[in-house]
mmCIF file of N, CA, C and O and ligand atoms in Angstrom:
data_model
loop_
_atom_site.group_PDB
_atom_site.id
_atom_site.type_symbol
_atom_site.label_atom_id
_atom_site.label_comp_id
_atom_site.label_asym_id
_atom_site.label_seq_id
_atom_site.Cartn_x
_atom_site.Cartn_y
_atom_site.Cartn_z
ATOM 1 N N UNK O 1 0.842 -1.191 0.000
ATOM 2 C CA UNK O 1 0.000 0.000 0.000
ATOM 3 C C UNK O 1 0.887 1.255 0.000
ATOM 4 O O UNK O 1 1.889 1.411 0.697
ATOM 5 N N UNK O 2 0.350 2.164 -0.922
ATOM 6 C CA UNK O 2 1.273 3.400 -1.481
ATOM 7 C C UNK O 2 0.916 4.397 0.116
ATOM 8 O O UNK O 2 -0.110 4.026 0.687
ATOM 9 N N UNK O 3 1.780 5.712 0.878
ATOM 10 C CA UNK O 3 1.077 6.368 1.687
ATOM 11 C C UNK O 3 1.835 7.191 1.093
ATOM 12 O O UNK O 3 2.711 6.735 0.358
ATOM 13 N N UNK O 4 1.688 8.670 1.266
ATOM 14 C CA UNK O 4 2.430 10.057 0.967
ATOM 15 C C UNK O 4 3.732 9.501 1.892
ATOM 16 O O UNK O 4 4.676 9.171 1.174
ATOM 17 N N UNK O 5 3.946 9.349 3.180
ATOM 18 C CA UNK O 5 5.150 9.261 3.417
ATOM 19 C C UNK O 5 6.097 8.212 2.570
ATOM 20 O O UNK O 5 7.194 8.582 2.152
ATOM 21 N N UNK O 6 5.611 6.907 2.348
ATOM 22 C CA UNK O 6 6.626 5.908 1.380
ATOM 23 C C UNK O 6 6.718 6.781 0.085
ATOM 24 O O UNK O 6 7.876 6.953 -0.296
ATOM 25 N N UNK O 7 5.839 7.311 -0.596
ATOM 26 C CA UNK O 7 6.129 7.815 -1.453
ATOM 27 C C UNK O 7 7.427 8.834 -1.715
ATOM 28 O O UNK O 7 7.949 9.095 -2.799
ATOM 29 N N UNK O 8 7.716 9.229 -0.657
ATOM 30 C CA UNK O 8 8.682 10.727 -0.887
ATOM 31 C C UNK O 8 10.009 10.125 -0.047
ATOM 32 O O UNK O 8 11.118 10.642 0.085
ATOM 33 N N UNK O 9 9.437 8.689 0.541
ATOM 34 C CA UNK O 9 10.957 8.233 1.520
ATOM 35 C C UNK O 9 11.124 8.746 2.729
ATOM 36 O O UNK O 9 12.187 8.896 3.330
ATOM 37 N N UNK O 10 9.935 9.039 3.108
ATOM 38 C CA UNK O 10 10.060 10.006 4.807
ATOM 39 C C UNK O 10 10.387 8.872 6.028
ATOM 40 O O UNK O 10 10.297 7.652 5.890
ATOM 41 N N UNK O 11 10.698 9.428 6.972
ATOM 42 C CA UNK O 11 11.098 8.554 8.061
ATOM 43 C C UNK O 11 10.178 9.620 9.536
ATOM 44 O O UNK O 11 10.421 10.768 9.907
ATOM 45 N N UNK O 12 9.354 8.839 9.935
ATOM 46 C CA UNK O 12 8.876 9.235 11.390
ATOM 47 C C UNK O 12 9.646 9.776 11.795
ATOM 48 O O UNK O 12 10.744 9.232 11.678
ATOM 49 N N UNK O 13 9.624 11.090 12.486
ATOM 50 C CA UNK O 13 10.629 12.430 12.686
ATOM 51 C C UNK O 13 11.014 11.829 14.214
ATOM 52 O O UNK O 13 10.680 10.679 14.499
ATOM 53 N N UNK O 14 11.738 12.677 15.182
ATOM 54 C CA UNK O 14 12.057 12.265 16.292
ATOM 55 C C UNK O 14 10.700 12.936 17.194
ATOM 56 O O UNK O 14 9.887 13.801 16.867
ATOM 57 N N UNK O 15 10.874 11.998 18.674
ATOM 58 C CA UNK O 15 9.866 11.886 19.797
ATOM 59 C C UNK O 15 10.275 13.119 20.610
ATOM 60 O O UNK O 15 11.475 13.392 20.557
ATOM 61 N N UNK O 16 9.509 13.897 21.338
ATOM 62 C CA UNK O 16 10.015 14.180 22.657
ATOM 63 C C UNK O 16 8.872 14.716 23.408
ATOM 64 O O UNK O 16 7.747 14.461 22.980
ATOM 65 N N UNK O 17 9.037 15.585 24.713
ATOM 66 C CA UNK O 17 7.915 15.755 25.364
ATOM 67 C C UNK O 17 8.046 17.094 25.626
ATOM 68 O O UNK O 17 9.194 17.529 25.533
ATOM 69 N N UNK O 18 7.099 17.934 25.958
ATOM 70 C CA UNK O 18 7.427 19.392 26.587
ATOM 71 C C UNK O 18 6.191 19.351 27.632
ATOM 72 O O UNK O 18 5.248 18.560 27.655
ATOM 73 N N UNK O 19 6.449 20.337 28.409
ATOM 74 C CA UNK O 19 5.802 20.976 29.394
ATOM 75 C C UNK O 19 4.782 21.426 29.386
ATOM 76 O O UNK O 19 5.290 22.545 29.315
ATOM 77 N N UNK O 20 3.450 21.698 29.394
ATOM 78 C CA UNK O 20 2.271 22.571 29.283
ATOM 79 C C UNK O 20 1.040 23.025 30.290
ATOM 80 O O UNK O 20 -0.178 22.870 30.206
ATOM 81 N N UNK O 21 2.144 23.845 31.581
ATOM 82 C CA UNK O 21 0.941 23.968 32.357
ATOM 83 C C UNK O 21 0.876 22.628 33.203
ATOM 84 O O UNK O 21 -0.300 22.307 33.379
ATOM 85 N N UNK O 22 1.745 21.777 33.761
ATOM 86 C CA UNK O 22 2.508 20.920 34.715
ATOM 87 C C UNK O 22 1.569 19.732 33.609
ATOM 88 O O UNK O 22 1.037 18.942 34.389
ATOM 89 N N UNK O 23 1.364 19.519 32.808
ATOM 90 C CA UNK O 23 0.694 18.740 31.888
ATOM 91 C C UNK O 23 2.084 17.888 30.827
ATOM 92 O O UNK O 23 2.996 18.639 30.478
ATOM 93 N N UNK O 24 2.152 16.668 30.463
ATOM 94 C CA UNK O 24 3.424 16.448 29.519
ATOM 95 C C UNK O 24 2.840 16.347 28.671
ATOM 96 O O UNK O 24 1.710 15.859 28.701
ATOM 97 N N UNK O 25 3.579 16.898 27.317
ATOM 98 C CA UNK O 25 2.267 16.517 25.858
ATOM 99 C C UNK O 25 4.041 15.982 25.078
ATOM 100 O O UNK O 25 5.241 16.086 25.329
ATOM 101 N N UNK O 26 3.092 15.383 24.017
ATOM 102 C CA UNK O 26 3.937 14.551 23.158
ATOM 103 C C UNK O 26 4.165 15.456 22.022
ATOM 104 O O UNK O 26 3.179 15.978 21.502
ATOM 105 N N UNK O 27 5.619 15.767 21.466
ATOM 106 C CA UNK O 27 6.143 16.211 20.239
ATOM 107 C C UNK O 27 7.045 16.164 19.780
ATOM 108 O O UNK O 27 8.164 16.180 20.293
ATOM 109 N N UNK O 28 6.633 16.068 18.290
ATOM 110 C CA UNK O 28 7.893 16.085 17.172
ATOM 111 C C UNK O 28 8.685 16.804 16.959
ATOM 112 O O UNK O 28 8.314 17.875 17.439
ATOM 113 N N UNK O 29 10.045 16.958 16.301
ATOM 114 C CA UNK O 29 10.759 17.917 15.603
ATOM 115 C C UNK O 29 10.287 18.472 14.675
ATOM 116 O O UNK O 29 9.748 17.868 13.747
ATOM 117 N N UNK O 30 10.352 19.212 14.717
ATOM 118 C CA UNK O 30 9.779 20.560 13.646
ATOM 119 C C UNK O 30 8.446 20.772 13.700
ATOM 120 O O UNK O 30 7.805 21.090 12.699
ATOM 121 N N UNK O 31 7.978 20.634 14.735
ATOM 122 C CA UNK O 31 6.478 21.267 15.388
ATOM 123 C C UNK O 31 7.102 22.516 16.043
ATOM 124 O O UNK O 31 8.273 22.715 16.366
ATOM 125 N N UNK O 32 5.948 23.354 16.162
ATOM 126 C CA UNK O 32 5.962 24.494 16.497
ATOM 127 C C UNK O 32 5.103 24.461 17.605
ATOM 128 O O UNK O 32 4.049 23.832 17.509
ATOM 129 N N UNK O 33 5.491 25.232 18.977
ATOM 130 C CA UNK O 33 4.515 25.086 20.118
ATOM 131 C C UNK O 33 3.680 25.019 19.947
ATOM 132 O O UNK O 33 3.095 24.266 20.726
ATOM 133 N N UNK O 34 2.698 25.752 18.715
ATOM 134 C CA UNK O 34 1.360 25.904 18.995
ATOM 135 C C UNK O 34 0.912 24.863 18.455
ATOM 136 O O UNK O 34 -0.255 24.635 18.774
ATOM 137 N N UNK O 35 1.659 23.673 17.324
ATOM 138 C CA UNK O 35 1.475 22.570 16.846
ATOM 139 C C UNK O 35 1.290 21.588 17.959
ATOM 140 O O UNK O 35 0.543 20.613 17.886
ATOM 141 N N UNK O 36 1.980 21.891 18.935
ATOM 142 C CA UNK O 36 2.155 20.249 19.620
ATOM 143 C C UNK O 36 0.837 20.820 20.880
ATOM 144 O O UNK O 36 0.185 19.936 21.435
ATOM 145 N N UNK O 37 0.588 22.125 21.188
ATOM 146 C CA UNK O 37 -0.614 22.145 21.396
ATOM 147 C C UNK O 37 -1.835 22.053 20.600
ATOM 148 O O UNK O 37 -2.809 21.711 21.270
ATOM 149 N N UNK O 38 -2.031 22.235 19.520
ATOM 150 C CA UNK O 38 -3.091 21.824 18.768
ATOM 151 C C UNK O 38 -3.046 20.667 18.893
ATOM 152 O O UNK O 38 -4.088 20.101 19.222
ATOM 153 N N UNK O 39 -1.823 19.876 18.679
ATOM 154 C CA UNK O 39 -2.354 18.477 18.725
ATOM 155 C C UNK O 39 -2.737 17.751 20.010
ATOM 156 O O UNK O 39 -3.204 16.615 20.097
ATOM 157 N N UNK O 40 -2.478 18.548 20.924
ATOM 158 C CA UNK O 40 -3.015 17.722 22.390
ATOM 159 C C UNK O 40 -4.467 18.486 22.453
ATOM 160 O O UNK O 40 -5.036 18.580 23.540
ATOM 161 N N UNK O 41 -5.011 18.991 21.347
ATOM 162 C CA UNK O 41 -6.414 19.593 21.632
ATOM 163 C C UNK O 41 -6.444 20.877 22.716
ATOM 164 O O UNK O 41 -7.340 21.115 23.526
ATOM 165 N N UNK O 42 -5.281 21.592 22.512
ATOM 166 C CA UNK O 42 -5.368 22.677 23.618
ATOM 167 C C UNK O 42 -5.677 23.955 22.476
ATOM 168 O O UNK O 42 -5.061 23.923 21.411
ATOM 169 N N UNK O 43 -6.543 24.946 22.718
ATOM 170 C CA UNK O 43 -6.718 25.591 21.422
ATOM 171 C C UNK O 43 -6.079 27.224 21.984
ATOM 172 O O UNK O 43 -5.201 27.957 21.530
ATOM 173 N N UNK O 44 -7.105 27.348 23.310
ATOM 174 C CA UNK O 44 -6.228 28.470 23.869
ATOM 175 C C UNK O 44 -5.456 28.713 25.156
ATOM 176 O O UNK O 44 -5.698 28.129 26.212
ATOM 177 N N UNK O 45 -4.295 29.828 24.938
ATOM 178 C CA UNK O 45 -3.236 29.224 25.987
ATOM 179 C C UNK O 45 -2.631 31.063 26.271
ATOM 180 O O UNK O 45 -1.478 31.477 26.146
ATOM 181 N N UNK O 46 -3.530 31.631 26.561
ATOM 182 C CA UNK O 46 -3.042 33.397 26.411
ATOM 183 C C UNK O 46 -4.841 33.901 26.691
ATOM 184 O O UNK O 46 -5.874 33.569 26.111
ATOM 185 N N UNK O 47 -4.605 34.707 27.697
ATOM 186 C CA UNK O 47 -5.710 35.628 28.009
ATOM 187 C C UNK O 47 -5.889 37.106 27.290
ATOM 188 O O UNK O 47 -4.804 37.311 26.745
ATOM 189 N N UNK O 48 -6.597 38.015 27.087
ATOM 190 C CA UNK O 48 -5.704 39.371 26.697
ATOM 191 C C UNK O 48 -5.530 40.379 28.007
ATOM 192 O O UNK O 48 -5.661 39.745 29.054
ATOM 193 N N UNK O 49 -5.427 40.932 28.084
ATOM 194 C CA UNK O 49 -4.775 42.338 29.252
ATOM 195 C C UNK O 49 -6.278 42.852 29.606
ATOM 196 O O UNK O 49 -6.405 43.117 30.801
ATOM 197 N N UNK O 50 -7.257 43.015 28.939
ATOM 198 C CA UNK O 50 -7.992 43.853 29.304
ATOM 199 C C UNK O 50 -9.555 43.386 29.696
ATOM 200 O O UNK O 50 -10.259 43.968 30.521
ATOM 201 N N UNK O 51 -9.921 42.255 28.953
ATOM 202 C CA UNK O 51 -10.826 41.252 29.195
ATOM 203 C C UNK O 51 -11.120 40.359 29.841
ATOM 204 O O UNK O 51 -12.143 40.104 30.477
ATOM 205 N N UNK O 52 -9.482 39.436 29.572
ATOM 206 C CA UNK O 52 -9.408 38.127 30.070
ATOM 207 C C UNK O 52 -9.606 37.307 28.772
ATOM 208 O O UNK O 52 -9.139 36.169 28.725
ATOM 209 N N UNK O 53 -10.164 37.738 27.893
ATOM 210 C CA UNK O 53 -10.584 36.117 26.759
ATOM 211 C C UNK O 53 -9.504 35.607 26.029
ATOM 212 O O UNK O 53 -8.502 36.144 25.557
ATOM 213 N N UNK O 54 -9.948 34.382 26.037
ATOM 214 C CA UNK O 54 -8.929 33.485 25.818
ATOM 215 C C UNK O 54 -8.654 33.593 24.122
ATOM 216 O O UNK O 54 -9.437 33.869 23.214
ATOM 217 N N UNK O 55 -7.161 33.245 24.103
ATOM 218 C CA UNK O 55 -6.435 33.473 22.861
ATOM 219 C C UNK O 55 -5.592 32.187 22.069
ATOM 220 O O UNK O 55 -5.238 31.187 22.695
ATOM 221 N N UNK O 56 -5.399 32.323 20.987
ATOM 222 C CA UNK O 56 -4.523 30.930 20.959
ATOM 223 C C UNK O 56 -3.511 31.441 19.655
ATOM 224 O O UNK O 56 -2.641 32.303 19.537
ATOM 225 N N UNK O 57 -4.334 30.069 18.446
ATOM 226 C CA UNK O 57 -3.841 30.631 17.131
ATOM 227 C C UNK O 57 -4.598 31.474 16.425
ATOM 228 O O UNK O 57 -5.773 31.107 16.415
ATOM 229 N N UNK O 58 -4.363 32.612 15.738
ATOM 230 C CA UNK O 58 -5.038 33.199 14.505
ATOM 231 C C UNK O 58 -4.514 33.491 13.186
ATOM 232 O O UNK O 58 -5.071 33.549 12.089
ATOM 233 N N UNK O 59 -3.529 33.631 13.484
ATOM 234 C CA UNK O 59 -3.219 33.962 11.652
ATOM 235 C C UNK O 59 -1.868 32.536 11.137
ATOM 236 O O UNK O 59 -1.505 32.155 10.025
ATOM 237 N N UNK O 60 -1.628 32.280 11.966
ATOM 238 C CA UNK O 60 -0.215 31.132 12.557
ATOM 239 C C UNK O 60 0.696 31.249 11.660
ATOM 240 O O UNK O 60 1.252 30.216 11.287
ATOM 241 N N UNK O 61 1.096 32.561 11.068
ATOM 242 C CA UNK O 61 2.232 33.051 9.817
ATOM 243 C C UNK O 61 2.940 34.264 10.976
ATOM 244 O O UNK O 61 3.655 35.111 10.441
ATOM 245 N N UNK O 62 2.761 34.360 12.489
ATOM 246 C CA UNK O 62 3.475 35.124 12.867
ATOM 247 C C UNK O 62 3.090 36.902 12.694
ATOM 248 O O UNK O 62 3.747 37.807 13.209
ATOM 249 N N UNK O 63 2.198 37.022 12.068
ATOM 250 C CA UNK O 63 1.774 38.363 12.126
ATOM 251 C C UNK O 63 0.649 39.006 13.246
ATOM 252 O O UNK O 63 0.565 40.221 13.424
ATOM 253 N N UNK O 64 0.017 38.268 13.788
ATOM 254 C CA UNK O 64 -1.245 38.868 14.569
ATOM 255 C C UNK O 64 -0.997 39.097 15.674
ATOM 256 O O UNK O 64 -1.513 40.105 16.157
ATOM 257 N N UNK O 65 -0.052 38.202 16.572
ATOM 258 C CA UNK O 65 0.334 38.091 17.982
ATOM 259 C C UNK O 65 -0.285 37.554 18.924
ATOM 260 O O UNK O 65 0.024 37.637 20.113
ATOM 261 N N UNK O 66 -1.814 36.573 18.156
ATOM 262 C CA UNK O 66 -2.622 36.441 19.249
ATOM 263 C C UNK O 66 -2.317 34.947 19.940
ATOM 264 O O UNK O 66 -3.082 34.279 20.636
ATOM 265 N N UNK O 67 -1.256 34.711 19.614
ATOM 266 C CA UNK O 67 -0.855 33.219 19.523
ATOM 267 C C UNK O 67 0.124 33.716 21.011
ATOM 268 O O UNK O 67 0.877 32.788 21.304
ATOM 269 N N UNK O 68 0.235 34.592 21.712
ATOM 270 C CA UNK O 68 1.601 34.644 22.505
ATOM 271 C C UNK O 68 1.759 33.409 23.878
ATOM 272 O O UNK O 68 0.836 32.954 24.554
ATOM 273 N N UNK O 69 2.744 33.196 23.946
ATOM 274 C CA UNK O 69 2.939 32.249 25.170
ATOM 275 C C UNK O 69 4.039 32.046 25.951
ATOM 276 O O UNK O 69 5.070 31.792 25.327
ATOM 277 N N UNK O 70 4.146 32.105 27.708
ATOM 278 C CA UNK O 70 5.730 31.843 27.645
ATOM 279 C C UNK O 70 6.115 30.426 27.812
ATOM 280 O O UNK O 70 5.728 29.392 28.356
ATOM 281 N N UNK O 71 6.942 30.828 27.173
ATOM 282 C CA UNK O 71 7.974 29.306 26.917
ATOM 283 C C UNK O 71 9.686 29.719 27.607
ATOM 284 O O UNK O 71 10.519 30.584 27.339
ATOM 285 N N UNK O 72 9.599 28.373 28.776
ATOM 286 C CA UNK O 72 10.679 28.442 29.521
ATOM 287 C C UNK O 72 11.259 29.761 30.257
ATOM 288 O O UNK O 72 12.424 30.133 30.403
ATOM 289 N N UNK O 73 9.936 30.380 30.702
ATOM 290 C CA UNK O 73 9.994 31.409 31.638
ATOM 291 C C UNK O 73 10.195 32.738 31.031
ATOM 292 O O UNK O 73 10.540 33.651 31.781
ATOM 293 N N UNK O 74 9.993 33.015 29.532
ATOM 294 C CA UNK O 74 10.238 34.283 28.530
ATOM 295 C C UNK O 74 8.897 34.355 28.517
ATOM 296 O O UNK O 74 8.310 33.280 28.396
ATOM 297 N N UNK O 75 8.288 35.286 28.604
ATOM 298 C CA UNK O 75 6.409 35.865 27.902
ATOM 299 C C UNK O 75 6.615 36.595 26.580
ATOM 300 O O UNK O 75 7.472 37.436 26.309
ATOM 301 N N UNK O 76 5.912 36.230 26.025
ATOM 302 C CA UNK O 76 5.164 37.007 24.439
ATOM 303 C C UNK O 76 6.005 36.325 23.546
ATOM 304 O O UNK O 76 6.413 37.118 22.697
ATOM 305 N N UNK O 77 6.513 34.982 23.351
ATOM 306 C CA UNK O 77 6.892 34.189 22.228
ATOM 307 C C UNK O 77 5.689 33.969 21.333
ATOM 308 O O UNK O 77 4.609 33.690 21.851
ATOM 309 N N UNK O 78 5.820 34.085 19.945
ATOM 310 C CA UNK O 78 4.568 33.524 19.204
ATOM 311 C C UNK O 78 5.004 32.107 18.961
ATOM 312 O O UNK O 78 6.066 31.625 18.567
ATOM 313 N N UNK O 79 3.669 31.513 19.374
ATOM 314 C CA UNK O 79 3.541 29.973 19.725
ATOM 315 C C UNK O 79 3.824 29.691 17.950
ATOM 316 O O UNK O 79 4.907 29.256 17.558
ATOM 317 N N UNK O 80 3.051 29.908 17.310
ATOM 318 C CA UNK O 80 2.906 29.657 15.713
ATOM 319 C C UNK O 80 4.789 29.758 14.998
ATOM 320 O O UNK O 80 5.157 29.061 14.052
ATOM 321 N N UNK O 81 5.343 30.370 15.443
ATOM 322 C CA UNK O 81 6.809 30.828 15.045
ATOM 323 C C UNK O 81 7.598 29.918 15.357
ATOM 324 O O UNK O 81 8.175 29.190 14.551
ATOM 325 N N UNK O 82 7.766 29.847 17.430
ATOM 326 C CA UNK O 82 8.618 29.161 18.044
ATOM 327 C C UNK O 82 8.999 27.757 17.808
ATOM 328 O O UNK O 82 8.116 27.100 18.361
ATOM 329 N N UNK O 83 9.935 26.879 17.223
ATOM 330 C CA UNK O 83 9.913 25.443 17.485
ATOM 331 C C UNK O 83 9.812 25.215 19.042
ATOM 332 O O UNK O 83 10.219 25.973 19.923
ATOM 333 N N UNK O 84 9.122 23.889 19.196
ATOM 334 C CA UNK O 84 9.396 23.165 20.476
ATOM 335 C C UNK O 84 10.251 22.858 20.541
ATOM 336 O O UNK O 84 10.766 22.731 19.430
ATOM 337 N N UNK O 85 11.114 22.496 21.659
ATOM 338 C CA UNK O 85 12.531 21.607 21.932
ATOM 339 C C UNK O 85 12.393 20.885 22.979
ATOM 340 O O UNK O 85 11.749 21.289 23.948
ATOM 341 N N UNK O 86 12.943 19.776 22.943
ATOM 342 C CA UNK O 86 12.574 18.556 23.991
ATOM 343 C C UNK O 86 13.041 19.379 25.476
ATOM 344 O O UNK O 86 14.071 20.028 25.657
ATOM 345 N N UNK O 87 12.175 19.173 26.227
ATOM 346 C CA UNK O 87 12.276 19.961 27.820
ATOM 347 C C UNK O 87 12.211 21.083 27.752
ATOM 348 O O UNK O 87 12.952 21.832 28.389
ATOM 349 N N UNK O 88 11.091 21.556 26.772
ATOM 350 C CA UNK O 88 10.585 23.052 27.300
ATOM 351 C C UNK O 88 9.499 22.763 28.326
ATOM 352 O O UNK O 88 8.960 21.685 28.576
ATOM 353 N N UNK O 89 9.233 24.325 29.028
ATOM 354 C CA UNK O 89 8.253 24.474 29.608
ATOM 355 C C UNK O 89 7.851 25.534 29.195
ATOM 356 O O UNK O 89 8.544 26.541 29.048
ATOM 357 N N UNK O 90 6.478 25.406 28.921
ATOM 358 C CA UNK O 90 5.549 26.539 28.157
ATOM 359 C C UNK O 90 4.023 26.171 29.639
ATOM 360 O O UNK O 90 3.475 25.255 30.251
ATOM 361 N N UNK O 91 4.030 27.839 29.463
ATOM 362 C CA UNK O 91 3.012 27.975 30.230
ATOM 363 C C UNK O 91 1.560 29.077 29.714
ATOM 364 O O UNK O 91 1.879 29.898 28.854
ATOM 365 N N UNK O 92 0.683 29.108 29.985
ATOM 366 C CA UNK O 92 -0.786 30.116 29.965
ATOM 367 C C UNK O 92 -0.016 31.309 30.066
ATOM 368 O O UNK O 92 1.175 31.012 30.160
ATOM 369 N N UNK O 93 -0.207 32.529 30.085
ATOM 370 C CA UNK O 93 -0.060 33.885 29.393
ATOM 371 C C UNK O 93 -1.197 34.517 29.978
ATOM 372 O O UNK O 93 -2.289 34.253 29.475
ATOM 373 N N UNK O 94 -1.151 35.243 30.872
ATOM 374 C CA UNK O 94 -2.080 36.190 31.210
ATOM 375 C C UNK O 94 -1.901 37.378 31.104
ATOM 376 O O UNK O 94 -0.936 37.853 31.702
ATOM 377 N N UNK O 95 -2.673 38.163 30.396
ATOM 378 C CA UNK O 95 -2.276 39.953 30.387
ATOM 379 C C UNK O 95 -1.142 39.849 29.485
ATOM 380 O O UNK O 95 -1.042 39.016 28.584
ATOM 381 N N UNK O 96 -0.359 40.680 29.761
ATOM 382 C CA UNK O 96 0.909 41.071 29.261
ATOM 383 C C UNK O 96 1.935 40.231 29.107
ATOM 384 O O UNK O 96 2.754 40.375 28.199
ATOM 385 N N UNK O 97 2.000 39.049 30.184
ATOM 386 C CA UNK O 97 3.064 38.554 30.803
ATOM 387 C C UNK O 97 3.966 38.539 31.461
ATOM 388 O O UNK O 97 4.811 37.648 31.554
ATOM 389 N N UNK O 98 3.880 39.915 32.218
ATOM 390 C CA UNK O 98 4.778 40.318 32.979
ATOM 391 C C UNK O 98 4.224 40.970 34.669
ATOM 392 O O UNK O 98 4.466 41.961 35.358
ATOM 393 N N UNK O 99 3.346 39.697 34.772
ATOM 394 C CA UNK O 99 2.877 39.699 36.357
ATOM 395 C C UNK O 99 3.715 39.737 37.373
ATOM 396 O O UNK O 99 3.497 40.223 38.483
ATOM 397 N N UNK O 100 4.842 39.132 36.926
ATOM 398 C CA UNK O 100 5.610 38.966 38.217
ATOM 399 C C UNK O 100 6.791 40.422 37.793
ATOM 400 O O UNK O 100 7.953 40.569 38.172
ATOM 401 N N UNK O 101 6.276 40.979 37.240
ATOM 402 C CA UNK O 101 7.192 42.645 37.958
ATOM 403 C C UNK O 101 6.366 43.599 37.830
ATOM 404 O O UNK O 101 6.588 44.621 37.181
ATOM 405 N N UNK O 102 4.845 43.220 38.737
ATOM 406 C CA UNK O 102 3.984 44.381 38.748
ATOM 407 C C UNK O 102 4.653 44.803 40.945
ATOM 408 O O UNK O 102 5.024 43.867 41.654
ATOM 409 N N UNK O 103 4.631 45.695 41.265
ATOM 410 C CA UNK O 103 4.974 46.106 42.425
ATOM 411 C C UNK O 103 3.805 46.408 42.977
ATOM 412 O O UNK O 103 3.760 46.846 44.126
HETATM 413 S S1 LIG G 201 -1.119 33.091 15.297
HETATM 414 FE FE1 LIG G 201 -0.780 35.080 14.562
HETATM 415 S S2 LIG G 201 1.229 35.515 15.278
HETATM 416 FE FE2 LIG G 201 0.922 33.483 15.887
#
């Protein structure tokens, strides 16, 4: 039986796991955070500053910003941009992201 991968000679990419909110989700190389959350069915992962409503992907080419998330303790990475790397920790995004240097 023919599949797109035999066809082109692909090989199952490598395994690893990241962090999400003390949660472990499963991902590949060359996923992009917001990939390996889409694929664990997480859609949004970012509040906005002024509402609260929840945010995720929208344009996922890196232009809109509504995708932001921190990853490994940085806030406002775009999830859609960032690759994952085995032993990140990516967390929810509230506001701005910069709660912990409000005085
Ligand atoms: S989804 Fe628009 S910048 Fe990431």
């Amino acid at each position: 039986m023919r599949s797109p991968r035999s066809l082109v000679g692909g090989s199952p990419a490598g395994q690893f796991t990241v962090a999400f909110d003390g949660r472990e989700l499963s991902a590949q190389e060359g996923q992009s955070v917001a990939a390996v959350l889409w694929s664990a069915g997480i859609l949004a992962w970012r509040t906005t500053r002024v509402t609260g409503a929840p945010r995720g992907v929208f344009c996922g080419i890196g232009t809109c910003y509504d995708c932001l998330v921190t990853v490994n303790g940085r806030p406002n990475q775009r999830a859609c941009l960032i690759p994952a790397r085995p032993g990140d920790t990516v967390t929810t995004q509230e506001g701005d992201g910069h709660a912990d240097l409000t005085v």
